Amino acid sequence: MKEIRSRPDLAINGAPPAFADTLHVGRPNVGSRETFMRLAGEMFDRQWFSNNGPLVQEFEHRIAAHLGVRHCVAMCNGTIALEIAIRALGLAGEVIVPSYTFVATAHALYWQGITPVFADIDPRTHNLDPDAVRRMITPRTSGIIGVHLWGRAAPVDALQGIADEHGLRLMFDSAHAFGCSYKGQTIGRFGACEVLSFHATKFFNTFEGGAVVTNDDELAEMMRLMRNFGFAGYDHVIHPGTNGKMIEVCAAMGLANLAHIDTVIDSNRKNYHAYRDALSGLPELSLMAYDEAERNNFQYIVLEVGEGCRATRDELVAALQAEGILARKYFWPGCHKMQPYRALYPHAGMVLHNTERVADSVVVLPTGTALPDGAIATILRIFQVLLSDAA
Ligand code: T4K
């Protein structure tokens, strides 16, 4: 890749660093600082910081109501939530997952001695391709984890059909999909359970946090046990467990943010439309479209660099970074090329053509409520300069 330096002729150059510093993928959205401070103050007054406190209970109640599901089991982060859901569902042997996802999806399995088996994606949706899933089923397969990547729903019905046909458990990694829908129904009710992440970089955050949502009473009860060392009451441990609890201060952040999610969605939608308009004149770069007939949180601005583009994906990322804009190559290079999977399955790429092509072409751009005015125009200008230099 040719060396790319900051350009003095770009508008962003010489601007106060504060401007560029806010242009990071993953800048947190903050709903109401005042509400958070009030709730945190009450928490100090109560001197109850963890272990199923009143804020966590209210948070769980509000999330379940918001999603229209019976249970929300709040956890300390999305990864532990995945691990507990996987264990509570009794998954074992092999579980089929996409490789094109954040590595936590695969690690949550491997960490528990389960083999993640990577199936290819549909290049149009970036989600699991049901035919590829079928091809990966073996006698050792116990389940499928679909990922609603970028908040766009996985092929829920097709995956459920495969799971039913083969007697497999189906769950979803819905880390990106809080507030999104599939065929008009809120994500959170599909499969045996769905796992949410409320990490700081997510559209809705609790600093760190996660949850499993489900309509299955027994499963919810089991996960509540597992996240608290298996304790039933003060003295009795009736199951193996871990520490997966959400703490009160995180629930306070969640409650303070939940009241403002419509504002965040409006802001993200506005940014998405502005990107779409700005980039429409650059046919070499295509912006991943959200289906506006569904509910979306628009948290990921996903750009695909076409094969005939005058600059490579890595050059585009480097050009942005040279101006202080931290765009990301999510989810490059695909889990199958990360350790330990790279060493375990050196030939996995042979059945993951779409995964590799998509992973090599995506750039994720900054959005969120903190995106400064003029940022999208600046990003467009950087692309225009780079592409015309390359012509
Ligand atoms: N499944 C899926 C599909 C996921 O995407 C994730 C997490 C999970 C499961 C697991 O859920 P958690 O256990 O995380 O709840 C970030 C996040 O850490 C991770 O939560 C997220 N997915 C992933 C997509 O993005 P990195 O490795 O990119 O993080 P990092 O430190 O590079 O930060 C990302 C950007 O955010 C940077 O540009 C800086 C900015 N940032 C970050 C933080 C924490 C801020 O501006 N402020 C902040 O407070 O993983």
mmCIF file of C-alpha atoms in Angstrom, residues 150-354:
data_model
loop_
_atom_site.group_PDB
_atom_site.id
_atom_site.type_symbol
_atom_site.label_atom_id
_atom_site.label_comp_id
_atom_site.label_asym_id
_atom_site.label_seq_id
_atom_site.Cartn_x
_atom_site.Cartn_y
_atom_site.Cartn_z
ATOM 1 C CA TRP A 150 -25.068 -4.322 11.768
ATOM 2 C CA GLY A 151 -28.550 -4.624 13.320
ATOM 3 C CA ARG A 152 -29.972 -6.077 10.091
ATOM 4 C CA ALA A 153 -31.836 -9.268 10.934
ATOM 5 C CA ALA A 154 -30.307 -12.657 10.170
ATOM 6 C CA PRO A 155 -32.544 -14.984 8.093
ATOM 7 C CA VAL A 156 -34.497 -15.967 11.192
ATOM 8 C CA ASP A 157 -37.190 -18.141 9.579
ATOM 9 C CA ALA A 158 -34.750 -20.087 7.410
ATOM 10 C CA LEU A 159 -32.411 -20.716 10.355
ATOM 11 C CA GLN A 160 -35.295 -21.792 12.579
ATOM 12 C CA GLY A 161 -36.424 -24.179 9.812
ATOM 13 C CA ILE A 162 -32.958 -25.757 9.639
ATOM 14 C CA ALA A 163 -32.744 -26.004 13.430
ATOM 15 C CA ASP A 164 -36.156 -27.685 13.649
ATOM 16 C CA GLU A 165 -35.370 -30.082 10.834
ATOM 17 C CA HIS A 166 -32.093 -31.220 12.432
ATOM 18 C CA GLY A 167 -33.048 -31.016 16.102
ATOM 19 C CA LEU A 168 -30.607 -28.159 16.810
ATOM 20 C CA ARG A 169 -30.877 -25.286 19.273
ATOM 21 C CA LEU A 170 -30.957 -21.829 17.733
ATOM 22 C CA MET A 171 -29.943 -18.634 19.488
ATOM 23 C CA PHE A 172 -28.984 -15.201 18.261
ATOM 24 C CA ASP A 173 -26.093 -12.880 18.940
ATOM 25 C CA SER A 174 -28.113 -9.660 18.809
ATOM 26 C CA ALA A 175 -25.306 -7.440 20.080
ATOM 27 C CA HIS A 176 -25.934 -4.965 17.230
ATOM 28 C CA ALA A 177 -29.691 -5.243 17.060
ATOM 29 C CA PHE A 178 -31.238 -3.563 20.072
ATOM 30 C CA GLY A 179 -34.239 -1.604 18.783
ATOM 31 C CA CYS A 180 -34.298 -3.377 15.391
ATOM 32 C CA SER A 181 -36.982 -5.577 13.855
ATOM 33 C CA TYR A 182 -37.430 -8.631 11.655
ATOM 34 C CA LYS A 183 -40.609 -8.757 9.548
ATOM 35 C CA GLY A 184 -41.970 -5.978 11.766
ATOM 36 C CA GLN A 185 -41.380 -7.875 15.019
ATOM 37 C CA THR A 186 -38.894 -6.567 17.535
ATOM 38 C CA ILE A 187 -35.650 -8.512 17.687
ATOM 39 C CA GLY A 188 -35.305 -10.225 21.061
ATOM 40 C CA ARG A 189 -38.016 -12.854 20.738
ATOM 41 C CA PHE A 190 -36.414 -15.161 18.168
ATOM 42 C CA GLY A 191 -34.770 -18.545 18.646
ATOM 43 C CA ALA A 192 -34.452 -19.930 22.169
ATOM 44 C CA CYS A 193 -32.933 -16.631 23.311
ATOM 45 C CA GLU A 194 -31.162 -13.549 22.051
ATOM 46 C CA VAL A 195 -28.044 -11.922 23.473
ATOM 47 C CA LEU A 196 -27.634 -8.149 23.632
ATOM 48 C CA SER A 197 -24.523 -6.066 24.204
ATOM 49 C CA PHE A 198 -24.737 -2.702 25.923
ATOM 50 C CA HIS A 199 -21.041 -1.912 25.499
ATOM 51 C CA ALA A 200 -20.032 1.765 25.353
ATOM 52 C CA THR A 201 -19.680 1.563 21.569
ATOM 53 C CA LYS A 202 -23.188 0.250 21.029
ATOM 54 C CA PHE A 203 -26.146 2.387 20.020
ATOM 55 C CA PHE A 204 -27.526 1.983 23.537
ATOM 56 C CA ASN A 205 -25.001 1.523 26.322
ATOM 57 C CA THR A 206 -24.646 0.812 30.030
ATOM 58 C CA PHE A 207 -20.855 1.588 29.944
ATOM 59 C CA GLU A 208 -20.264 -2.188 29.832
ATOM 60 C CA GLY A 209 -23.183 -4.568 29.912
ATOM 61 C CA GLY A 210 -25.251 -7.168 28.195
ATOM 62 C CA ALA A 211 -28.345 -9.278 28.615
ATOM 63 C CA VAL A 212 -30.060 -12.415 27.467
ATOM 64 C CA VAL A 213 -33.691 -11.938 26.527
ATOM 65 C CA THR A 214 -36.083 -14.856 26.163
ATOM 66 C CA ASN A 215 -39.676 -15.972 26.454
ATOM 67 C CA ASP A 216 -38.582 -19.267 28.035
ATOM 68 C CA ASP A 217 -39.253 -19.178 31.821
ATOM 69 C CA GLU A 218 -37.018 -22.154 32.655
ATOM 70 C CA LEU A 219 -34.124 -20.916 30.583
ATOM 71 C CA ALA A 220 -34.337 -17.481 32.230
ATOM 72 C CA GLU A 221 -34.345 -19.069 35.673
ATOM 73 C CA MET A 222 -31.303 -21.173 34.806
ATOM 74 C CA MET A 223 -29.392 -18.122 33.527
ATOM 75 C CA ARG A 224 -30.242 -16.139 36.677
ATOM 76 C CA LEU A 225 -28.719 -18.976 38.713
ATOM 77 C CA MET A 226 -25.656 -19.221 36.483
ATOM 78 C CA ARG A 227 -24.859 -15.500 36.544
ATOM 79 C CA ASN A 228 -24.801 -15.580 40.381
ATOM 80 C CA PHE A 229 -22.537 -18.606 41.105
ATOM 81 C CA GLY A 230 -25.570 -20.930 41.192
ATOM 82 C CA PHE A 231 -26.899 -19.439 44.440
ATOM 83 C CA ALA A 232 -30.534 -20.061 45.314
ATOM 84 C CA GLY A 233 -30.982 -17.876 48.405
ATOM 85 C CA TYR A 234 -28.149 -16.928 50.786
ATOM 86 C CA ASP A 235 -26.674 -20.321 51.607
ATOM 87 C CA HIS A 236 -27.575 -22.812 48.898
ATOM 88 C CA VAL A 237 -25.642 -23.366 45.704
ATOM 89 C CA ILE A 238 -27.681 -25.620 43.460
ATOM 90 C CA HIS A 239 -25.817 -25.310 40.161
ATOM 91 C CA PRO A 240 -22.378 -24.466 38.774
ATOM 92 C CA GLY A 241 -22.191 -20.786 38.016
ATOM 93 C CA THR A 242 -20.039 -17.754 37.435
ATOM 94 C CA ASN A 243 -20.143 -14.044 38.164
ATOM 95 C CA GLY A 244 -22.079 -12.506 35.283
ATOM 96 C CA LYS A 245 -23.962 -9.838 37.200
ATOM 97 C CA MET A 246 -24.632 -6.342 35.960
ATOM 98 C CA ILE A 247 -23.755 -3.732 38.589
ATOM 99 C CA GLU A 248 -26.016 -0.911 39.748
ATOM 100 C CA VAL A 249 -24.068 1.945 38.216
ATOM 101 C CA CYS A 250 -24.344 0.294 34.788
ATOM 102 C CA ALA A 251 -28.079 -0.117 35.205
ATOM 103 C CA ALA A 252 -28.260 3.593 36.141
ATOM 104 C CA MET A 253 -26.540 4.446 32.852
ATOM 105 C CA GLY A 254 -28.934 2.159 30.997
ATOM 106 C CA LEU A 255 -31.986 3.763 32.568
ATOM 107 C CA ALA A 256 -30.623 7.247 31.826
ATOM 108 C CA ASN A 257 -29.999 6.276 28.197
ATOM 109 C CA LEU A 258 -33.176 4.295 27.583
ATOM 110 C CA ALA A 259 -35.342 7.402 27.860
ATOM 111 C CA HIS A 260 -33.383 8.966 24.975
ATOM 112 C CA ILE A 261 -33.009 6.197 22.455
ATOM 113 C CA ASP A 262 -35.420 7.785 19.992
ATOM 114 C CA THR A 263 -33.180 10.861 19.872
ATOM 115 C CA VAL A 264 -30.164 8.642 19.181
ATOM 116 C CA ILE A 265 -32.005 6.767 16.429
ATOM 117 C CA ASP A 266 -33.111 10.064 14.841
ATOM 118 C CA SER A 267 -29.565 11.328 14.912
ATOM 119 C CA ASN A 268 -28.163 8.077 13.487
ATOM 120 C CA ARG A 269 -30.839 8.013 10.776
ATOM 121 C CA LYS A 270 -30.052 11.609 9.831
ATOM 122 C CA ASN A 271 -26.330 10.782 9.620
ATOM 123 C CA TYR A 272 -27.056 7.677 7.514
ATOM 124 C CA HIS A 273 -29.141 9.715 5.047
ATOM 125 C CA ALA A 274 -26.476 12.440 4.920
ATOM 126 C CA TYR A 275 -23.797 9.810 4.177
ATOM 127 C CA ARG A 276 -26.051 8.276 1.518
ATOM 128 C CA ASP A 277 -26.531 11.625 -0.202
ATOM 129 C CA ALA A 278 -22.877 12.596 0.113
ATOM 130 C CA LEU A 279 -21.567 9.302 -1.260
ATOM 131 C CA SER A 280 -24.082 8.987 -4.094
ATOM 132 C CA GLY A 281 -21.619 10.685 -6.437
ATOM 133 C CA LEU A 282 -18.924 8.060 -5.788
ATOM 134 C CA PRO A 283 -20.141 4.847 -7.446
ATOM 135 C CA GLU A 284 -16.966 2.964 -6.475
ATOM 136 C CA LEU A 285 -18.098 3.132 -2.869
ATOM 137 C CA SER A 286 -21.443 1.658 -1.887
ATOM 138 C CA LEU A 287 -23.162 2.340 1.370
ATOM 139 C CA MET A 288 -24.874 -0.658 2.943
ATOM 140 C CA ALA A 289 -28.618 0.061 2.887
ATOM 141 C CA TYR A 290 -30.974 -0.325 5.807
ATOM 142 C CA ASP A 291 -34.459 -1.600 4.972
ATOM 143 C CA GLU A 292 -36.524 1.344 6.125
ATOM 144 C CA ALA A 293 -39.654 -0.796 6.275
ATOM 145 C CA GLU A 294 -38.029 -2.336 9.374
ATOM 146 C CA ARG A 295 -36.974 -0.648 12.606
ATOM 147 C CA ASN A 296 -33.219 0.002 12.628
ATOM 148 C CA ASN A 297 -30.851 1.707 15.035
ATOM 149 C CA PHE A 298 -28.585 2.830 12.138
ATOM 150 C CA GLN A 299 -25.538 2.413 14.400
ATOM 151 C CA TYR A 300 -23.204 1.152 11.697
ATOM 152 C CA ILE A 301 -22.359 3.169 8.614
ATOM 153 C CA VAL A 302 -20.933 0.395 6.449
ATOM 154 C CA LEU A 303 -19.184 1.248 3.235
ATOM 155 C CA GLU A 304 -18.122 -1.367 0.698
ATOM 156 C CA VAL A 305 -15.223 -0.558 -1.572
ATOM 157 C CA GLY A 306 -15.953 -1.883 -5.048
ATOM 158 C CA GLU A 307 -13.480 -4.084 -6.880
ATOM 159 C CA GLY A 308 -12.848 -1.418 -9.543
ATOM 160 C CA CYS A 309 -12.216 1.331 -7.014
ATOM 161 C CA ARG A 310 -9.209 3.567 -7.703
ATOM 162 C CA ALA A 311 -8.078 3.219 -4.078
ATOM 163 C CA THR A 312 -7.974 0.124 -1.913
ATOM 164 C CA ARG A 313 -10.010 -0.253 1.239
ATOM 165 C CA ASP A 314 -6.845 0.029 3.311
ATOM 166 C CA GLU A 315 -5.843 3.245 1.526
ATOM 167 C CA LEU A 316 -9.252 4.746 2.288
ATOM 168 C CA VAL A 317 -8.915 3.841 5.968
ATOM 169 C CA ALA A 318 -5.353 5.214 6.056
ATOM 170 C CA ALA A 319 -6.458 8.475 4.386
ATOM 171 C CA LEU A 320 -9.161 8.946 7.015
ATOM 172 C CA GLN A 321 -6.801 8.084 9.836
ATOM 173 C CA ALA A 322 -4.207 10.549 8.519
ATOM 174 C CA GLU A 323 -6.805 13.275 9.163
ATOM 175 C CA GLY A 324 -7.610 11.989 12.649
ATOM 176 C CA ILE A 325 -10.735 10.054 11.674
ATOM 177 C CA LEU A 326 -10.781 6.576 13.165
ATOM 178 C CA ALA A 327 -12.733 4.493 10.679
ATOM 179 C CA ARG A 328 -12.679 0.728 11.278
ATOM 180 C CA LYS A 329 -12.231 -2.408 9.151
ATOM 181 C CA TYR A 330 -14.894 -4.375 11.044
ATOM 182 C CA PHE A 331 -14.868 -7.451 11.000
ATOM 183 C CA TRP A 332 -11.649 -8.027 9.131
ATOM 184 C CA PRO A 333 -10.095 -10.506 8.621
ATOM 185 C CA GLY A 334 -12.917 -12.820 9.800
ATOM 186 C CA CYS A 335 -12.741 -14.998 12.903
ATOM 187 C CA HIS A 336 -11.347 -17.942 10.922
ATOM 188 C CA LYS A 337 -8.172 -15.922 10.335
ATOM 189 C CA MET A 338 -7.744 -15.056 13.999
ATOM 190 C CA GLN A 339 -6.170 -17.262 16.625
ATOM 191 C CA PRO A 340 -6.779 -19.942 17.664
ATOM 192 C CA TYR A 341 -9.051 -20.619 14.675
ATOM 193 C CA ARG A 342 -6.440 -19.743 12.060
ATOM 194 C CA ALA A 343 -4.162 -22.479 13.369
ATOM 195 C CA LEU A 344 -6.988 -24.940 13.977
ATOM 196 C CA TYR A 345 -8.602 -24.570 10.552
ATOM 197 C CA PRO A 346 -5.944 -23.354 8.126
ATOM 198 C CA HIS A 347 -8.141 -24.185 5.127
ATOM 199 C CA ALA A 348 -11.405 -22.641 6.387
ATOM 200 C CA GLY A 349 -11.125 -19.867 3.791
ATOM 201 C CA MET A 350 -11.891 -22.414 1.053
ATOM 202 C CA VAL A 351 -15.541 -22.455 2.106
ATOM 203 C CA LEU A 352 -15.706 -18.819 3.231
ATOM 204 C CA HIS A 353 -15.311 -16.943 -0.064
ATOM 205 C CA ASN A 354 -18.022 -14.380 0.631
#
